[in-house]
Amino acid sequence: MINRVLQFVAILRRNGIRVSTAETLDSVEASLLTGLADRDTFQSALRTAMVKRPVDIPVFNGLFDDFFSGMGRLAAGLDENDTAPANPAEYQELLDRIEKLLDSLGDEISPLARALLLNDQAALEKILRELADSGKVPAPKSPSSQQGAVRAAAKALGVGGLSQELERLLEAAEAAGNEESELEQIRELFNERVKQLGEMLKSLVKLQGRYESSEEATPKEKDRLLDKSFYYLSPTEIKEMRDAVAILARRLRNLLALRYKRAKRGRLDVKSTLRHSMEFGGIPFRIRYDRRKRERPSVVVLCDISDSVRTVSRFMLQFVHSLQDMYSRVRSFVFVADMGEVTRLFAENEIQSAIQQAITGDVVNVYAHSNFGRAFSQFHRDQLDTIDGRTTVIILGDARNNYNAANDWALRDIQQRARRVIWLNPENRSTWGFGDSEMQVYAVHCDVVEECRNLRQLYKVVDLLATT
Amino acid sequence: MSTEFVPFESIDDVSTRLSGQSYICSRNIATVVFLATRLGKPVLVEGPAGVGKTELAKVIATATSANLIRMQCYEGLDEAKALYEWEYAKQLLYTQILKDKIQDVTKGTSTLAEAVDKLTAEDDVFFSQRFILARPLLQAIESSEPSVLLIDEIDKADAEFEAFLLEILSEFQVTIPEIGTIKATTIPMVILTSNNAREMSDALKRRCLHLYIDFPTEELEREILRVKVPEAEAGLAAEITSMVQSMRNLDLKKAPSISETLDWARALVLMNVSALDQETANETLSVVLKYEGDLRKGEKELKAYANKKLEALNKAEDDSQDEEEAGKQDSDANGGQLH
């Protein structure tokens, strides 16, 4: 049993569930306590000791099913696919007759043929499991190599010899005085079962592949998403990314909370200590520390939502607004050629639908040509008061200004009032300043300019924000 | 404690005794509880709000006749609030009252240093267990009777506190510098609950058994409703549960949990409602859904549900006028499965 559990742990690890040695020991101990009689209880016992994250539970359940009942389910296929016997009594009689024949032949017939003919699922499951554990079935690396694996499996089982065994069985049957039609029945049943065995082997190989192929896929998958440029995300990837950004936001929140907590513990506050010592007759029993004021920064986000950077803007908006409670105030604006405020949308709607509304032209015309200069001067005219010394301004855009006036004085004024200005550019750094890119002009008035093309770079930006 | 502590004997024993406390649990929960008591390991319970995580600890305590010691976590919780604290005021009061006695002790000393030396020798009078205010963790360790220690909403506490807790949970002993080490005589059963506001550290998770309580299945929820709100008729209970189950599949800000189901059932019973019609459902929906946006979605769902029910009812009527009752039940079952 321990071996089985260890194999299972290896499979879990390969599928991204981290199970420590101590946890393995716990799970063995737990399953000894509950016993193995009830499958669900056994599963519960292993799960409670091995799986510690709710997200891993479905993965665990799937693997558990495959690993501990996969073969059983395969063997059960024998019954399901059965060519429903027209007459159960007749069928039973046929089985009885075959059994008698098999008994008379003894060792001449292999266990495999016997299990197949008698519909013995337990025996078949055992044979299949031994085959799977023997390592004779190569795990297919790709769908195309599956056939080869199936052939290898069939060879390991000795499927080729089955037809000879059938002949011997038929001979014996004839000798025992069976009629031609009865022989035909046996032959038919046998061929049907061999066909089913083929199907089973195919599923077995697939099952085997599932354990192996996931070996490297998981980390790779993650990396792929990390480094993939926001430009080329498919709709499903955008969805995955949404979750990733949510997790990122949560992590940063914990980090910030901890930092605030630490900042709260300040230096000795003599005044307060003396005051409180009055309670104890002038003896300073309780030392007081001055609590540094918790200064929550406010954030203003300016997002370019023209076609080229819309995806990045989407994540930035999601990110900043999931962190709303960490800042004293978050205000967001979107622009293409005109600047429009979208803060209200986030207050009234669920975050994803707010983002959707913000970037699909409900607020500003998204079909205009990008005009950073115009947008900045508008912001300068209407919103400059919102920026004070505690405000971090985050600008997201490619700075492709379509050769309009840059109006960099507006950005300069913004920077002078703000705590700092961070510019995130979703374009490759090497293209900045070429063509209609005004990045070099604007960069002068920014405290930080970062490339933000993929999730990994977004992580970096997050760290930057955390050090506010 | 008047009644004797009774440990659990088997998984079935857990199920029956918890249901004796009107806590209906799945086999999975019972298994984990049983294992935790046997292996002497803490259990980390996670799951959406309102599925009975805290309740589980309470009923385990009553079912086994153990003491329940509860510690509510919050941001900024520290050792002084969780473990122990010196009672300064009491110490001071005693020194004031015993002034004369102290003078007796220091009598006959000529220098200040000598007096202090003498007083220092009597130190442990003031730093003894008498002046310690035991907080939940110390209480659990000191307790000679079996106890259940509930550490509620551990995710609200800071990461530092978690590390500190880890030390306590692995050793079950506390060192107080002035007194010495106090070791637990009976290991309490520890239950930690988390709403997943933040991911717990791997180290803590490794030491705990893990239990994820999800929303119950429809049958289980109906059973819970039957036990907790027996006044609700079977028909109404079935309608409520299937409605709530279908609402959990909507994209809501806060999905209704068991406590909301129970509240709804109680509200409807109070209003003398025996069958859920669309109007009453709409009026009372605010018991189940707590956000404006959710309410709007819920109403839409109710409407769809009512239409489906009507359709099924009509169909059943067409089939046979007599079997109206059966048709209604059919439609209930359909409503639950449509999502």
Short mmCIF file of C-alpha atoms in Angstrom, two decimals, chain A residues 188-437:
data_model
loop_
_atom_site.label_atom_id
_atom_site.label_comp_id
_atom_site.label_asym_id
_atom_site.label_seq_id
_atom_site.Cartn_x
_atom_site.Cartn_y
_atom_site.Cartn_z
CA GLU A 188 -17.64 -14.70 -31.59
CA LEU A 189 -17.49 -13.92 -27.90
CA PHE A 190 -13.75 -14.25 -27.85
CA ASN A 191 -13.20 -11.97 -30.83
CA GLU A 192 -15.50 -9.38 -29.33
CA ARG A 193 -13.54 -9.43 -26.09
CA VAL A 194 -10.20 -9.11 -27.82
CA LYS A 195 -11.52 -6.06 -29.63
CA GLN A 196 -12.54 -4.57 -26.30
CA LEU A 197 -9.11 -5.30 -24.90
CA GLY A 198 -7.66 -3.21 -27.71
CA GLU A 199 -9.83 -0.26 -26.68
CA MET A 200 -8.76 -0.71 -23.09
CA LEU A 201 -5.11 -0.64 -24.02
CA LYS A 202 -5.67 2.59 -25.89
CA SER A 203 -7.24 4.19 -22.81
CA LEU A 204 -4.49 2.78 -20.66
CA VAL A 205 -1.86 4.44 -22.79
CA LYS A 206 -3.75 7.71 -22.63
CA LEU A 207 -3.95 7.44 -18.86
CA GLN A 208 -0.27 6.73 -18.67
CA GLY A 209 0.39 9.75 -20.83
CA ARG A 210 -1.52 11.94 -18.47
CA TYR A 211 0.85 11.18 -15.62
CA GLU A 212 3.95 11.77 -17.66
CA SER A 213 3.16 14.55 -20.03
CA SER A 214 2.18 16.97 -17.31
CA GLU A 215 5.67 16.62 -15.95
CA GLU A 216 7.06 19.79 -17.45
CA ALA A 217 4.01 21.35 -18.91
CA THR A 218 2.85 23.14 -15.79
CA PRO A 219 5.83 25.35 -15.07
CA LYS A 220 6.32 26.00 -18.75
CA GLU A 221 2.72 27.04 -19.07
CA LYS A 222 3.15 29.57 -16.31
CA ASP A 223 6.33 30.98 -17.75
CA ARG A 224 4.76 31.30 -21.12
CA LEU A 225 2.05 33.50 -19.70
CA LEU A 226 4.60 35.49 -17.74
CA ASP A 227 6.65 36.42 -20.74
CA LYS A 228 3.99 36.64 -23.37
CA SER A 229 3.45 40.14 -24.61
CA PHE A 230 0.10 41.63 -23.74
CA TYR A 231 -0.43 42.36 -27.41
CA TYR A 232 -0.74 38.74 -28.39
CA LEU A 233 -3.01 37.39 -25.70
CA SER A 234 -5.89 35.23 -26.83
CA PRO A 235 -9.29 35.69 -25.15
CA THR A 236 -8.77 32.66 -22.89
CA GLU A 237 -5.36 33.93 -21.94
CA ILE A 238 -6.84 37.29 -21.05
CA LYS A 239 -9.13 35.42 -18.72
CA GLU A 240 -6.23 33.54 -17.13
CA MET A 241 -4.33 36.77 -16.88
CA ARG A 242 -7.22 38.33 -15.04
CA ASP A 243 -6.88 35.74 -12.31
CA ALA A 244 -3.14 36.19 -12.23
CA VAL A 245 -3.53 39.92 -11.77
CA ALA A 246 -6.05 39.36 -8.99
CA ILE A 247 -3.57 37.14 -7.17
CA LEU A 248 -0.84 39.69 -7.70
CA ALA A 249 -3.01 42.40 -6.20
CA ARG A 250 -3.79 40.28 -3.19
CA ARG A 251 -0.13 39.60 -2.59
CA LEU A 252 0.78 43.23 -2.77
CA ARG A 253 -2.00 44.03 -0.35
CA ASN A 254 -0.53 41.66 2.23
CA LEU A 255 2.86 43.15 1.71
CA LEU A 256 1.62 46.68 2.17
CA ALA A 257 -0.44 45.76 5.21
CA LEU A 258 2.65 44.32 6.84
CA ARG A 259 4.67 47.39 6.03
CA TYR A 260 2.08 49.69 7.55
CA LYS A 261 2.02 47.49 10.61
CA ARG A 262 5.75 47.73 11.05
CA ALA A 263 5.72 51.45 10.48
CA LYS A 264 3.21 51.79 13.26
CA ARG A 265 5.77 50.74 15.84
CA GLY A 266 7.84 53.85 16.16
CA ARG A 267 10.33 55.28 18.63
CA LEU A 268 9.91 55.92 22.31
CA ASP A 269 7.36 58.63 22.93
CA VAL A 270 8.52 60.30 26.14
CA LYS A 271 5.52 62.59 26.49
CA SER A 272 2.99 59.82 26.27
CA THR A 273 5.00 57.48 28.50
CA LEU A 274 5.13 60.08 31.25
CA ARG A 275 1.46 60.84 30.92
CA HIS A 276 0.51 57.20 31.22
CA SER A 277 2.86 56.63 34.15
CA MET A 278 0.57 58.86 36.20
CA GLU A 279 -1.82 55.94 36.40
CA PHE A 280 0.81 53.99 38.31
CA GLY A 281 1.98 56.72 40.59
CA GLY A 282 4.66 58.06 38.30
CA ILE A 283 6.26 54.73 37.59
CA PRO A 284 6.63 54.19 33.84
CA PHE A 285 5.15 50.71 33.75
CA ARG A 286 4.05 50.94 30.20
CA ILE A 287 6.35 52.29 27.58
CA ARG A 288 4.66 54.27 24.84
CA TYR A 289 5.93 54.54 21.33
CA ASP A 290 5.03 57.22 18.92
CA ARG A 291 2.96 55.89 16.12
CA ARG A 292 3.98 57.23 12.83
CA LYS A 293 1.02 58.45 10.95
CA ARG A 294 -0.15 55.95 8.45
CA GLU A 295 0.18 57.81 5.25
CA ARG A 296 -1.88 56.23 2.58
CA PRO A 297 -0.81 57.44 -0.79
CA SER A 298 -3.36 58.42 -3.35
CA VAL A 299 -3.07 57.27 -6.89
CA VAL A 300 -4.12 58.82 -10.17
CA VAL A 301 -4.04 56.54 -13.17
CA LEU A 302 -4.06 57.84 -16.72
CA CYS A 303 -4.64 55.04 -19.19
CA ASP A 304 -4.28 55.24 -22.93
CA ILE A 305 -7.06 53.05 -24.30
CA SER A 306 -6.30 53.25 -28.00
CA ASP A 307 -6.22 49.88 -29.71
CA SER A 308 -2.53 49.31 -29.29
CA VAL A 309 -2.37 49.41 -25.50
CA ARG A 310 -5.88 48.56 -24.45
CA THR A 311 -5.03 45.16 -23.00
CA VAL A 312 -2.36 46.54 -20.74
CA SER A 313 -4.67 49.33 -19.62
CA ARG A 314 -7.23 46.72 -18.72
CA PHE A 315 -4.86 44.95 -16.37
CA MET A 316 -3.55 48.17 -14.90
CA LEU A 317 -7.08 49.34 -14.09
CA GLN A 318 -7.98 46.00 -12.58
CA PHE A 319 -4.84 46.01 -10.54
CA VAL A 320 -5.14 49.48 -9.13
CA HIS A 321 -8.79 49.15 -8.33
CA SER A 322 -8.41 45.83 -6.55
CA LEU A 323 -6.04 47.67 -4.28
CA GLN A 324 -8.37 50.54 -3.63
CA ASP A 325 -8.48 50.06 0.13
CA MET A 326 -4.73 50.38 0.33
CA TYR A 327 -4.79 53.90 -0.99
CA SER A 328 -6.59 56.86 0.40
CA ARG A 329 -7.97 57.57 -3.03
CA VAL A 330 -7.75 56.12 -6.48
CA ARG A 331 -8.86 58.13 -9.45
CA SER A 332 -8.69 56.77 -12.94
CA PHE A 333 -8.84 58.52 -16.25
CA VAL A 334 -8.83 57.11 -19.74
CA PHE A 335 -7.88 58.90 -22.91
CA VAL A 336 -7.31 58.56 -26.59
CA ALA A 337 -7.53 62.13 -27.76
CA ASP A 338 -9.77 63.38 -24.96
CA MET A 339 -9.41 62.73 -21.27
CA GLY A 340 -12.36 61.21 -19.37
CA GLU A 341 -12.74 60.15 -15.77
CA VAL A 342 -13.88 56.59 -15.05
CA THR A 343 -13.55 56.47 -11.27
CA ARG A 344 -17.31 56.51 -10.86
CA LEU A 345 -17.72 53.40 -12.99
CA PHE A 346 -15.65 51.44 -10.53
CA ALA A 347 -17.66 52.61 -7.58
CA GLU A 348 -20.91 51.52 -9.15
CA ASN A 349 -20.06 48.37 -11.03
CA GLU A 350 -18.41 45.08 -10.50
CA ILE A 351 -14.76 45.48 -11.45
CA GLN A 352 -14.71 43.57 -14.73
CA SER A 353 -17.80 45.23 -16.12
CA ALA A 354 -16.45 48.62 -15.04
CA ILE A 355 -13.27 47.96 -16.97
CA GLN A 356 -15.28 46.84 -19.94
CA GLN A 357 -17.29 50.06 -19.92
CA ALA A 358 -14.23 52.19 -19.36
CA ILE A 359 -12.34 50.89 -22.36
CA THR A 360 -15.11 50.43 -24.89
CA GLY A 361 -15.94 53.99 -25.67
CA ASP A 362 -18.65 54.79 -23.16
CA VAL A 363 -16.55 57.61 -21.78
CA VAL A 364 -14.29 58.83 -24.54
CA ASN A 365 -14.26 58.23 -28.25
CA VAL A 366 -11.94 55.29 -28.80
CA TYR A 367 -11.87 55.63 -32.55
CA ALA A 368 -10.01 58.93 -32.51
CA HIS A 369 -6.29 59.15 -33.19
CA SER A 370 -4.11 59.14 -30.10
CA ASN A 371 -3.23 62.63 -28.96
CA PHE A 372 -1.27 62.67 -25.75
CA GLY A 373 -0.58 66.39 -25.85
CA ARG A 374 -4.25 67.26 -26.05
CA ALA A 375 -5.18 64.79 -23.32
CA PHE A 376 -2.49 66.10 -20.99
CA SER A 377 -3.43 69.73 -21.50
CA GLN A 378 -7.06 68.86 -20.80
CA PHE A 379 -6.05 67.14 -17.62
CA HIS A 380 -3.92 70.13 -16.71
CA ARG A 381 -6.90 72.42 -17.24
CA ASP A 382 -9.53 70.40 -15.34
CA GLN A 383 -7.88 68.14 -12.84
CA LEU A 384 -4.60 69.63 -11.73
CA ASP A 385 -6.00 70.31 -8.24
CA THR A 386 -6.53 66.63 -7.60
CA ILE A 387 -2.78 66.15 -7.53
CA ASP A 388 -0.89 66.94 -4.38
CA GLY A 389 2.33 65.90 -2.72
CA ARG A 390 0.99 62.50 -1.76
CA THR A 391 -0.21 61.54 -5.18
CA THR A 392 1.47 59.00 -7.35
CA VAL A 393 0.60 59.48 -10.99
CA ILE A 394 0.73 56.41 -13.19
CA ILE A 395 0.58 56.96 -16.92
CA LEU A 396 0.12 54.07 -19.24
CA GLY A 397 0.69 54.60 -22.91
CA ASP A 398 2.98 54.10 -25.87
CA ALA A 399 3.55 57.88 -26.31
CA ARG A 400 2.72 57.60 -30.00
CA ASN A 401 1.36 61.08 -30.48
CA ASN A 402 0.60 61.05 -34.24
CA TYR A 403 2.92 64.05 -34.69
CA ASN A 404 0.63 66.30 -32.66
CA ALA A 405 1.94 68.94 -30.29
CA ALA A 406 3.55 67.15 -27.33
CA ASN A 407 2.47 69.75 -24.74
CA ASP A 408 5.09 68.44 -22.37
CA TRP A 409 4.70 71.54 -20.17
CA ALA A 410 1.46 70.00 -18.90
CA LEU A 411 3.29 66.90 -17.76
CA ARG A 412 5.99 69.06 -16.22
CA ASP A 413 3.43 70.90 -14.10
CA ILE A 414 1.88 67.61 -13.08
CA GLN A 415 5.23 66.26 -11.98
CA GLN A 416 5.99 69.36 -9.96
CA ARG A 417 2.84 68.90 -7.92
CA ALA A 418 2.88 65.14 -7.62
CA ARG A 419 4.88 62.91 -5.34
CA ARG A 420 6.09 61.12 -8.40
CA VAL A 421 5.16 60.26 -11.95
CA ILE A 422 5.52 56.74 -13.27
CA TRP A 423 5.24 56.11 -16.96
CA LEU A 424 4.63 52.58 -18.17
CA ASN A 425 5.20 51.95 -21.81
CA PRO A 426 3.98 48.71 -23.36
CA GLU A 427 6.37 49.08 -26.26
CA ASN A 428 9.78 47.59 -26.56
CA ARG A 429 12.35 50.00 -25.19
CA SER A 430 14.37 49.97 -28.38
CA THR A 431 11.52 51.52 -30.36
CA TRP A 432 11.03 54.47 -28.06
CA GLY A 433 11.63 57.79 -29.74
CA PHE A 434 11.34 56.48 -33.25
CA GLY A 435 8.59 57.58 -35.59
CA ASP A 436 5.85 59.46 -33.80
CA SER A 437 6.93 58.26 -30.36
#
